[in-house]
Coordinates of N, CA and C in Angstrom, one line a residue:
M1 N -32.0 73.9 53.2 CA -32.0 74.0 51.8 C -32.8 72.0 51.8
T2 N -34.6 72.6 50.7 CA -35.2 71.9 50.5 C -34.7 71.0 49.3
A3 N -35.8 70.3 49.6 CA -35.5 69.1 48.3 C -35.8 69.8 47.0
L4 N -36.7 71.7 47.3 CA -37.6 71.5 46.0 C -36.1 72.8 45.0
S5 N -35.4 73.5 46.1 CA -34.6 74.7 46.3 C -33.3 73.3 45.8
A6 N -32.6 72.6 46.1 CA -31.8 71.4 45.6 C -31.3 70.9 44.2
S7 N -33.0 70.6 43.3 CA -33.5 70.1 42.7 C -33.6 70.8 41.6
E8 N -33.4 72.3 42.1 CA -33.9 73.4 40.3 C -32.9 74.0 40.5
P9 N -32.2 74.0 39.9 CA -31.5 75.6 39.3 C -32.0 77.2 39.1
S10 N -31.4 77.4 39.7 CA -32.2 78.8 39.6 C -32.3 79.9 38.4
R11 N -32.9 80.3 37.9 CA -33.5 81.6 37.0 C -31.4 82.1 36.1
D12 N -30.7 82.4 37.0 CA -29.8 83.3 36.2 C -28.2 81.9 37.0
C13 N -28.6 79.8 36.6 CA -28.0 79.3 37.4 C -26.3 79.6 36.5
P14 N -25.3 79.5 37.3 CA -24.0 80.3 36.8 C -23.1 79.2 36.8
L15 N -23.7 77.9 37.5 CA -22.5 77.1 37.6 C -21.7 76.7 36.0
C16 N -22.2 76.5 34.6 CA -22.0 75.7 33.2 C -21.8 77.7 32.8
P17 N -20.5 77.9 32.5 CA -20.5 79.1 32.0 C -21.0 80.1 30.6
R18 N -20.1 78.3 29.7 CA -20.6 78.8 28.2 C -22.7 78.9 28.0
L19 N -23.1 77.7 28.7 CA -24.4 77.9 28.9 C -25.3 79.1 29.1
H20 N -24.6 79.6 31.2 CA -24.9 80.8 30.9 C -24.9 81.7 29.9
D21 N -23.8 81.7 29.2 CA -23.4 82.9 28.2 C -24.3 83.1 27.1
F22 N -24.9 81.5 27.4 CA -25.4 80.8 25.8 C -27.1 82.1 26.1
I23 N -27.1 82.1 26.6 CA -28.7 81.9 27.3 C -29.1 82.9 27.3
A24 N -27.8 84.2 28.0 CA -28.1 85.5 28.0 C -28.1 86.0 26.1
E25 N -27.5 85.2 25.6 CA -27.4 85.6 24.3 C -29.0 86.0 23.2
W26 N -29.7 84.7 24.1 CA -31.1 84.4 23.4 C -32.0 85.8 24.2
R27 N -31.5 85.8 25.6 CA -32.4 86.6 26.8 C -32.2 87.8 25.2
Q28 N -30.8 88.2 24.8 CA -31.3 89.5 24.5 C -31.9 89.7 23.1
R29 N -31.6 88.4 22.0 CA -32.6 88.4 20.5 C -34.1 88.0 20.9
E30 N -34.5 87.5 22.2 CA -35.7 86.4 22.4 C -36.4 86.8 23.5
P31 N -36.4 88.0 24.4 CA -37.1 88.5 25.5 C -37.7 87.9 25.7
S32 N -38.5 87.4 24.8 CA -39.5 86.8 25.8 C -40.5 85.7 25.3
W33 N -39.1 84.8 25.4 CA -38.7 83.8 25.6 C -38.5 83.2 26.6
F34 N -38.9 81.7 27.0 CA -38.6 81.8 28.9 C -36.8 81.5 28.9
N35 N -35.9 80.5 28.6 CA -35.1 81.3 28.0 C -33.8 81.2 29.4
A36 N -34.0 80.3 30.0 CA -33.7 79.9 31.6 C -33.8 78.5 32.0
P37 N -33.0 77.9 32.6 CA -33.0 76.4 33.0 C -34.5 75.6 33.3
V38 N -34.8 75.4 32.2 CA -36.0 74.4 32.3 C -36.6 73.5 34.1
P39 N -37.7 73.8 34.0 CA -37.9 72.9 35.4 C -38.6 72.1 34.8
T40 N -38.6 70.4 36.2 CA -39.1 69.1 35.8 C -41.1 70.3 35.7
F41 N -41.5 68.6 34.9 CA -42.6 68.7 34.8 C -43.1 67.7 35.6
L42 N -44.7 68.4 36.5 CA -44.5 67.2 37.6 C -46.7 66.7 37.3
P43 N -47.2 66.4 37.7 CA -48.3 65.9 37.9 C -49.1 66.7 38.7
P44 N -50.6 67.7 38.6 CA -50.8 68.3 39.6 C -51.1 67.6 41.0
E45 N -50.7 66.9 41.7 CA -50.9 65.3 42.5 C -49.8 66.1 43.4
G46 N -48.6 66.5 42.4 CA -47.1 66.4 43.4 C -45.6 65.4 43.4
D47 N -45.0 65.7 44.0 CA -44.6 64.6 44.1 C -44.5 63.2 44.4
D48 N -45.5 63.7 45.6 CA -45.7 61.8 46.1 C -46.5 60.8 44.4
A49 N -47.0 62.0 43.9 CA -47.8 60.6 42.9 C -46.7 60.4 42.0
V50 N -45.0 61.0 41.8 CA -44.3 60.7 40.6 C -44.1 58.7 40.9
R51 N -44.5 57.9 39.9 CA -44.0 56.6 40.3 C -43.1 56.3 39.1
L52 N -42.9 57.3 37.9 CA -42.3 57.4 36.6 C -41.1 58.8 36.6
L53 N -40.4 58.4 36.2 CA -39.7 60.1 36.0 C -38.7 59.6 34.6
I54 N -39.0 60.4 33.8 CA -38.1 61.0 32.8 C -37.5 62.0 32.4
V55 N -36.2 61.3 31.9 CA -35.1 62.1 31.1 C -34.8 62.4 30.3
G56 N -34.5 63.2 30.2 CA -34.5 64.0 28.7 C -32.8 64.0 28.3
L57 N -32.1 64.9 27.8 CA -31.2 65.4 27.4 C -30.7 67.0 27.8
A58 N -31.5 67.5 26.9 CA -31.5 69.3 27.6 C -32.7 69.5 26.7
P59 N -33.0 70.9 26.8 CA -33.7 71.7 26.1 C -33.6 71.8 24.9
G60 N -34.6 71.6 24.0 CA -34.9 72.3 22.9 C -34.1 73.6 22.7
L61 N -33.3 74.7 21.4 CA -33.5 76.6 21.4 C -35.6 76.9 21.4
R62 N -35.8 76.5 20.4 CA -37.2 76.9 20.0 C -38.1 75.8 20.9
G63 N -37.4 74.6 21.4 CA -38.9 74.0 22.2 C -39.1 74.7 23.6
A64 N -38.1 73.6 24.4 CA -38.6 74.0 25.6 C -37.9 75.3 26.4
N65 N -36.7 75.4 25.3 CA -36.0 77.0 26.4 C -37.1 78.4 25.8
R66 N -37.8 77.2 24.1 CA -38.8 78.9 24.4 C -39.9 79.0 25.3
T67 N -40.5 77.5 25.4 CA -41.9 78.2 26.7 C -41.5 77.8 28.2
G68 N -40.4 76.7 28.5 CA -40.4 76.6 30.2 C -41.1 75.7 30.2
R69 N -41.6 74.4 29.5 CA -42.0 72.7 29.8 C -40.8 72.3 29.4
P70 N -40.5 70.8 29.5 CA -40.4 69.8 28.6 C -40.5 69.5 27.6
F71 N -39.9 69.4 26.3 CA -40.3 68.8 25.2 C -41.2 69.4 24.7
T72 N -41.5 70.8 24.5 CA -42.8 71.6 25.0 C -42.1 72.5 23.3
G73 N -42.8 72.7 22.4 CA -42.7 73.4 21.2 C -42.3 73.1 19.9
D74 N -41.4 72.1 19.9 CA -40.6 71.7 19.1 C -40.9 69.6 18.7
Y75 N -40.6 69.3 17.5 CA -41.5 68.0 17.0 C -40.8 66.7 18.1
A76 N -40.0 66.6 18.8 CA -40.1 65.3 20.0 C -41.4 65.6 21.0
G77 N -41.4 66.6 21.3 CA -42.9 66.5 22.5 C -43.8 65.9 21.6
D78 N -44.3 66.2 20.5 CA -44.8 65.8 19.8 C -44.8 63.7 19.9
L79 N -44.1 63.0 19.3 CA -44.3 61.9 20.0 C -44.8 62.0 21.3
L80 N -43.9 61.8 21.9 CA -43.2 62.2 23.7 C -45.0 62.1 24.1
Y81 N -46.1 63.5 24.0 CA -46.8 63.3 24.8 C -47.6 62.5 24.5
S82 N -48.0 62.0 23.3 CA -49.3 61.6 22.4 C -49.1 60.3 23.0
T83 N -47.8 59.2 23.3 CA -47.8 58.3 23.2 C -48.0 57.6 24.7
L84 N -47.5 59.1 25.4 CA -47.8 59.4 27.6 C -49.6 59.4 27.5
I85 N -49.7 60.3 26.6 CA -51.6 60.3 26.5 C -51.7 58.5 26.3
S86 N -51.3 57.6 25.6 CA -52.5 57.0 24.8 C -52.1 56.2 26.0
H87 N -50.9 55.9 26.9 CA -50.5 54.7 27.5 C -51.2 55.2 28.7
G88 N -52.1 56.2 29.4 CA -52.5 57.2 30.9 C -51.6 57.2 31.7
F89 N -50.4 58.2 30.6 CA -49.6 58.5 31.1 C -49.6 60.1 31.3
A90 N -50.5 60.4 30.7 CA -51.1 62.2 30.8 C -52.4 62.0 30.1
R91 N -52.9 63.2 30.8 CA -54.1 63.6 30.2 C -53.9 65.2 29.4
G92 N -55.2 65.2 28.9 CA -56.3 65.9 28.2 C -55.0 66.3 26.4
E93 N -55.0 67.5 26.2 CA -54.4 67.2 25.5 C -53.1 68.1 25.2
F94 N -52.5 68.0 24.3 CA -51.2 68.1 23.4 C -51.1 69.1 23.0
K95 N -51.0 70.7 23.2 CA -50.9 71.7 21.8 C -49.3 72.3 21.5
A96 N -48.4 71.8 22.4 CA -47.5 72.3 21.9 C -47.1 74.0 22.6
R97 N -47.8 74.2 23.5 CA -47.7 75.1 24.6 C -48.3 75.2 26.3
P98 N -47.4 75.4 26.7 CA -47.0 75.1 28.3 C -49.1 75.6 29.2
D99 N -49.3 76.4 28.0 CA -51.0 76.5 29.0 C -52.7 75.8 28.6
D100 N -51.5 74.7 27.6 CA -52.8 73.6 26.8 C -53.1 72.5 28.2
G101 N -52.8 73.4 29.1 CA -54.0 71.6 30.2 C -53.8 70.5 30.4
L102 N -52.1 70.5 29.5 CA -52.3 69.3 29.2 C -51.9 68.9 31.2
E103 N -52.0 67.6 31.2 CA -51.5 66.8 33.0 C -51.0 65.9 32.4
L104 N -49.5 65.4 33.7 CA -49.4 64.1 33.7 C -49.8 63.3 35.3
V105 N -49.7 62.1 34.6 CA -50.8 61.3 35.2 C -49.3 60.6 35.7
G106 N -49.0 60.6 37.2 CA -48.2 59.4 37.4 C -46.8 59.8 37.8
T107 N -46.0 60.6 36.9 CA -44.9 61.1 35.9 C -44.3 62.0 36.5
A108 N -43.2 62.2 36.1 CA -43.0 63.7 36.2 C -41.5 63.8 34.8
I109 N -41.2 64.7 34.3 CA -40.3 65.0 33.4 C -39.6 66.1 33.7
T110 N -38.2 65.1 33.0 CA -37.2 66.0 33.6 C -35.9 66.1 32.1
N111 N -34.3 67.0 32.7 CA -33.7 66.8 31.3 C -32.4 66.2 32.1
A112 N -31.3 66.2 31.6 CA -30.0 66.2 32.6 C -29.2 66.5 32.3
V113 N -29.4 67.8 31.5 CA -29.4 68.9 31.2 C -30.6 69.8 31.4
R114 N -30.5 70.6 32.0 CA -31.1 72.1 32.2 C -31.6 72.7 31.8
C115 N -30.2 73.3 30.9 CA -30.3 74.1 30.0 C -30.3 74.1 28.8
V116 N -30.2 75.2 27.2 CA -30.1 75.1 26.3 C -28.4 75.1 25.7
P117 N -28.4 73.8 24.9 CA -27.0 73.9 25.0 C -26.8 74.4 23.5
P118 N -25.4 74.8 23.4 CA -25.5 75.4 21.6 C -25.7 74.1 21.2
E119 N -26.3 74.1 19.2 CA -25.8 73.0 18.6 C -26.7 71.6 19.0
N120 N -27.2 72.2 20.7 CA -28.3 71.1 20.9 C -27.7 70.3 21.9
K121 N -26.0 69.9 22.9 CA -24.5 69.0 22.2 C -24.2 69.6 23.8
P122 N -24.8 69.2 24.7 CA -23.3 69.7 25.7 C -22.7 68.4 26.6
V123 N -21.3 69.4 27.2 CA -20.6 68.6 27.0 C -20.0 67.7 28.4
G124 N -19.0 67.2 28.4 CA -18.9 66.1 29.5 C -19.1 66.9 30.4
A125 N -18.0 68.3 30.7 CA -19.0 68.8 32.0 C -19.8 69.8 32.4
E126 N -20.8 69.9 31.0 CA -21.9 70.6 31.9 C -22.9 69.8 32.2
I127 N -22.7 68.2 32.0 CA -23.7 67.3 32.1 C -22.8 66.8 33.3
A128 N -22.4 66.2 33.9 CA -21.9 66.1 35.5 C -22.1 67.6 36.7
T129 N -21.9 68.4 35.6 CA -22.0 69.4 37.2 C -23.9 69.4 37.0
C130 N -24.6 69.1 35.7 CA -26.3 68.9 36.2 C -26.8 67.8 37.0
R131 N -25.6 67.4 36.7 CA -26.5 66.0 37.6 C -26.7 66.3 38.9
T132 N -25.7 67.0 39.3 CA -26.0 67.4 41.0 C -27.5 68.7 41.3
F133 N -28.3 68.6 40.2 CA -29.3 68.9 40.1 C -30.6 67.6 39.6
L134 N -30.1 66.5 39.3 CA -30.5 65.4 39.1 C -30.8 64.2 40.0
V135 N -30.0 64.2 40.5 CA -29.8 63.5 41.7 C -31.0 63.7 43.1
P136 N -30.9 65.2 43.2 CA -32.2 65.7 44.1 C -33.6 65.3 43.0
T137 N -33.1 65.7 42.5 CA -34.9 65.3 41.9 C -35.0 64.1 42.3
I138 N -34.4 63.4 41.9 CA -34.8 61.6 42.0 C -35.0 60.9 43.7
A139 N -35.2 61.8 44.5 CA -34.6 61.8 45.7 C -35.8 62.4 45.8
R140 N -36.2 63.5 45.1 CA -38.3 64.0 45.3 C -38.8 62.8 45.7
F141 N -38.8 62.1 44.7 CA -39.9 60.9 44.5 C -39.9 60.0 45.1
P142 N -40.8 59.5 46.3 CA -40.4 58.6 47.5 C -41.2 57.4 46.7
N143 N -42.1 58.0 45.6 CA -42.5 56.5 45.1 C -42.3 55.6 43.9
L144 N -41.1 56.4 43.5 CA -40.7 56.2 42.5 C -40.5 54.5 42.6
R145 N -40.7 54.0 41.2 CA -40.8 53.1 41.3 C -39.8 52.7 40.0
A146 N -39.8 53.9 38.1 CA -39.2 53.1 36.8 C -39.1 55.3 36.7
M147 N -38.0 54.7 36.2 CA -37.6 55.7 35.1 C -37.0 55.0 33.6
L148 N -37.1 56.6 32.8 CA -36.9 56.2 31.5 C -35.9 57.0 30.8
A149 N -34.8 56.9 30.8 CA -34.0 57.5 29.9 C -34.0 58.0 28.3
L150 N -34.1 59.0 27.8 CA -34.0 59.2 26.2 C -32.6 59.3 25.7
G151 N -32.2 58.8 25.4 CA -31.0 58.6 25.1 C -29.5 58.4 25.2
S152 N -28.7 58.1 24.6 CA -27.6 57.5 25.7 C -27.0 58.4 26.0
I153 N -27.1 60.1 26.3 CA -26.2 61.2 27.0 C -27.4 61.1 28.4
A154 N -28.9 60.4 27.5 CA -29.5 60.3 29.4 C -29.4 58.7 30.0
H155 N -29.3 58.2 29.4 CA -28.6 56.9 29.8 C -28.2 57.2 31.4
Q156 N -26.7 57.6 30.3 CA -25.5 57.3 31.2 C -25.4 58.2 32.4
S157 N -25.9 59.6 32.0 CA -26.3 60.5 34.0 C -26.9 60.1 34.4
T158 N -28.1 59.0 33.6 CA -28.7 58.3 35.5 C -28.0 57.2 35.9
V159 N -28.2 56.5 35.2 CA -26.8 55.7 35.6 C -26.3 55.8 37.2
R160 N -25.3 56.9 36.7 CA -24.5 57.9 37.4 C -25.2 58.4 38.2
A161 N -26.2 59.2 38.2 CA -26.9 59.8 39.6 C -27.3 58.7 40.3
L162 N -27.4 57.3 39.6 CA -27.8 56.3 40.4 C -27.5 55.8 40.9
G163 N -26.0 56.0 41.3 CA -25.0 55.6 41.9 C -24.3 54.2 41.1
G164 N -24.6 53.7 39.9 CA -23.9 52.7 39.5 C -22.6 53.3 38.1
R165 N -22.4 51.8 38.0 CA -20.8 52.1 36.8 C -21.7 51.8 35.2
V166 N -21.3 53.0 34.5 CA -22.1 52.9 33.4 C -21.5 51.9 32.3
A167 N -20.2 51.4 32.3 CA -19.9 50.3 32.3 C -21.3 48.5 32.5
A168 N -22.1 49.0 33.6 CA -22.2 47.4 34.1 C -23.9 47.7 33.8
Y169 N -24.1 48.5 33.3 CA -25.6 49.2 32.7 C -25.5 50.2 31.3
P170 N -25.4 48.6 29.4 CA -24.8 49.4 28.5 C -26.3 50.4 28.3
F171 N -26.4 50.8 27.2 CA -27.0 52.1 27.0 C -28.4 50.4 25.7
K172 N -29.5 50.7 25.7 CA -29.8 49.5 25.0 C -31.6 50.1 24.2
H173 N -31.9 50.6 23.4 CA -32.8 50.4 23.2 C -34.0 49.5 23.2
G174 N -34.8 49.7 24.8 CA -35.9 48.6 25.1 C -35.4 48.2 25.9
G175 N -34.1 48.9 26.9 CA -33.9 48.4 28.0 C -34.6 48.6 29.0
Q176 N -34.4 47.0 30.4 CA -34.6 47.6 30.9 C -33.4 46.7 32.1
L177 N -33.5 47.4 33.7 CA -32.7 47.3 34.3 C -32.6 47.9 35.3
P178 N -32.6 47.3 36.5 CA -32.9 47.0 38.0 C -31.3 48.5 38.6
A179 N -31.5 49.6 39.2 CA -30.4 50.2 39.3 C -31.0 51.3 40.4
G180 N -29.9 51.1 41.3 CA -30.5 51.9 42.4 C -31.5 52.3 43.5
G181 N -32.2 50.7 43.1 CA -33.7 50.8 43.8 C -35.1 51.1 43.4
I182 N -34.6 51.5 42.0 CA -36.0 51.7 40.9 C -35.0 51.0 39.7
T183 N -36.6 50.6 38.5 CA -35.8 49.9 37.2 C -35.5 51.0 36.5
L184 N -35.0 51.1 35.6 CA -34.4 51.8 34.5 C -34.3 51.6 33.0
F185 N -35.0 52.2 32.6 CA -36.5 51.5 31.0 C -35.5 52.6 29.8
S186 N -35.0 52.2 29.2 CA -33.8 53.6 28.1 C -35.1 53.6 26.2
S187 N -34.6 54.1 25.6 CA -35.2 54.0 25.0 C -33.8 55.0 23.9
Y188 N -34.0 55.2 22.9 CA -33.0 55.7 21.6 C -33.9 57.4 22.0
H189 N -33.2 58.2 21.9 CA -33.9 60.2 21.7 C -35.8 60.2 20.5
C190 N -36.4 60.7 20.7 CA -37.5 61.4 20.2 C -36.9 61.7 19.5
S191 N -36.5 62.3 18.7 CA -35.5 63.7 18.3 C -36.3 63.5 16.5
R192 N -36.6 64.6 16.3 CA -36.9 64.9 14.9 C -36.0 63.7 13.4
Y193 N -34.2 63.9 14.3 CA -33.6 63.1 13.4 C -33.8 61.8 14.0
N194 N -34.2 60.9 14.8 CA -33.9 59.7 14.5 C -35.1 59.0 14.5
T195 N -36.3 59.6 14.6 CA -37.9 59.5 13.1 C -37.7 59.3 12.1
N196 N -37.1 60.9 11.3 CA -36.4 61.0 10.0 C -35.4 59.6 9.2
T197 N -34.7 59.4 10.5 CA -33.9 58.7 9.8 C -34.3 57.4 10.0
G198 N -35.2 57.0 10.5 CA -35.9 55.7 10.9 C -35.3 55.1 12.3
V199 N -34.0 55.4 13.3 CA -33.2 55.1 14.1 C -34.7 54.6 15.2
L200 N -36.0 55.5 15.6 CA -36.2 55.2 16.0 C -37.6 55.4 15.4
T201 N -38.8 54.4 15.3 CA -40.0 54.6 14.9 C -41.4 54.5 15.7
E202 N -42.5 55.0 15.4 CA -43.1 54.9 17.1 C -43.3 54.1 17.2
A203 N -44.0 53.5 16.2 CA -43.4 51.5 17.4 C -42.8 51.2 17.9
M204 N -41.3 51.9 17.5 CA -40.5 51.4 19.1 C -40.7 51.7 19.9
F205 N -41.3 53.2 20.1 CA -41.2 54.4 21.2 C -42.4 53.6 21.8
V206 N -43.7 53.1 20.9 CA -45.2 52.6 22.1 C -44.1 51.2 22.7
S207 N -43.6 50.5 21.7 CA -42.7 49.8 23.0 C -42.5 49.3 23.9
V208 N -41.6 50.6 24.0 CA -41.3 50.6 25.0 C -41.9 51.3 26.5
F209 N -43.0 52.5 25.8 CA -43.9 52.4 27.1 C -45.3 51.9 27.1
S210 N -45.0 50.7 26.9 CA -46.3 49.3 26.3 C -45.9 48.3 27.7
K211 N -43.7 48.5 28.3 CA -43.4 47.7 29.0 C -43.4 48.3 30.6
I212 N -43.3 49.4 30.4 CA -43.3 50.2 31.4 C -44.1 50.2 32.3
A213 N -45.4 50.8 31.4 CA -46.6 50.7 31.4 C -47.5 48.8 32.6
A214 N -46.5 48.1 32.4 CA -46.8 46.8 31.9 C -46.6 46.5 33.5
F215 N -45.1 47.2 32.9 CA -44.5 46.8 35.1 C -45.2 48.1 36.3
L216 N -45.9 48.7 35.6 CA -45.8 49.0 36.9 C -47.4 48.7 37.5
Q217 N -48.0 48.2 36.5 CA -49.3 47.5 37.3 C -49.1 47.0 37.2
G218 N -47.7 45.8 37.4 CA -47.8 44.3 37.8 C -47.4 44.4 39.7

């Protein structure tokens, strides 16, 4: 098995029956949508170029589950990709479509859970099962120096994927900790709910990326 095949679930991945059935239902309702495990979004230069890996929670129903590209098609992507572009981690113009021509720069984006969960809430067994793809995803990138976990669930799964104990690496917005040979940064998730309620402001989100950019330039 290659590193690529180990890190990417098959289109009809059966490992989480609830998620598999949910996607099957949406394939019936919206046959033109992607409706499958969403693959990691890579820079055009490939795995060797990746120095930063961003880990979200899971695809949004009408976002990545519809478009097939992480954080593409719903509000969270607007803030994420505009911030990536402004910090040099992406180039082009984000138009919320997978064919918009936007390219990542030295960065890859994946999710702790690759399939859309009902009500955007994966259960613990699904998070643990999908970590069998997160671990080899991290291992794909020989020049990886930093990871950014968006939200506490992604943070905890990333810590476990790196071989750490969650209690030793508590989630904190703006956190920066050495873990598993890389440096793990953490942020509140850039969801519409978090930004609408003031849990996460644009300035707070930008400050995390400023820290990451400074770290990678150091």
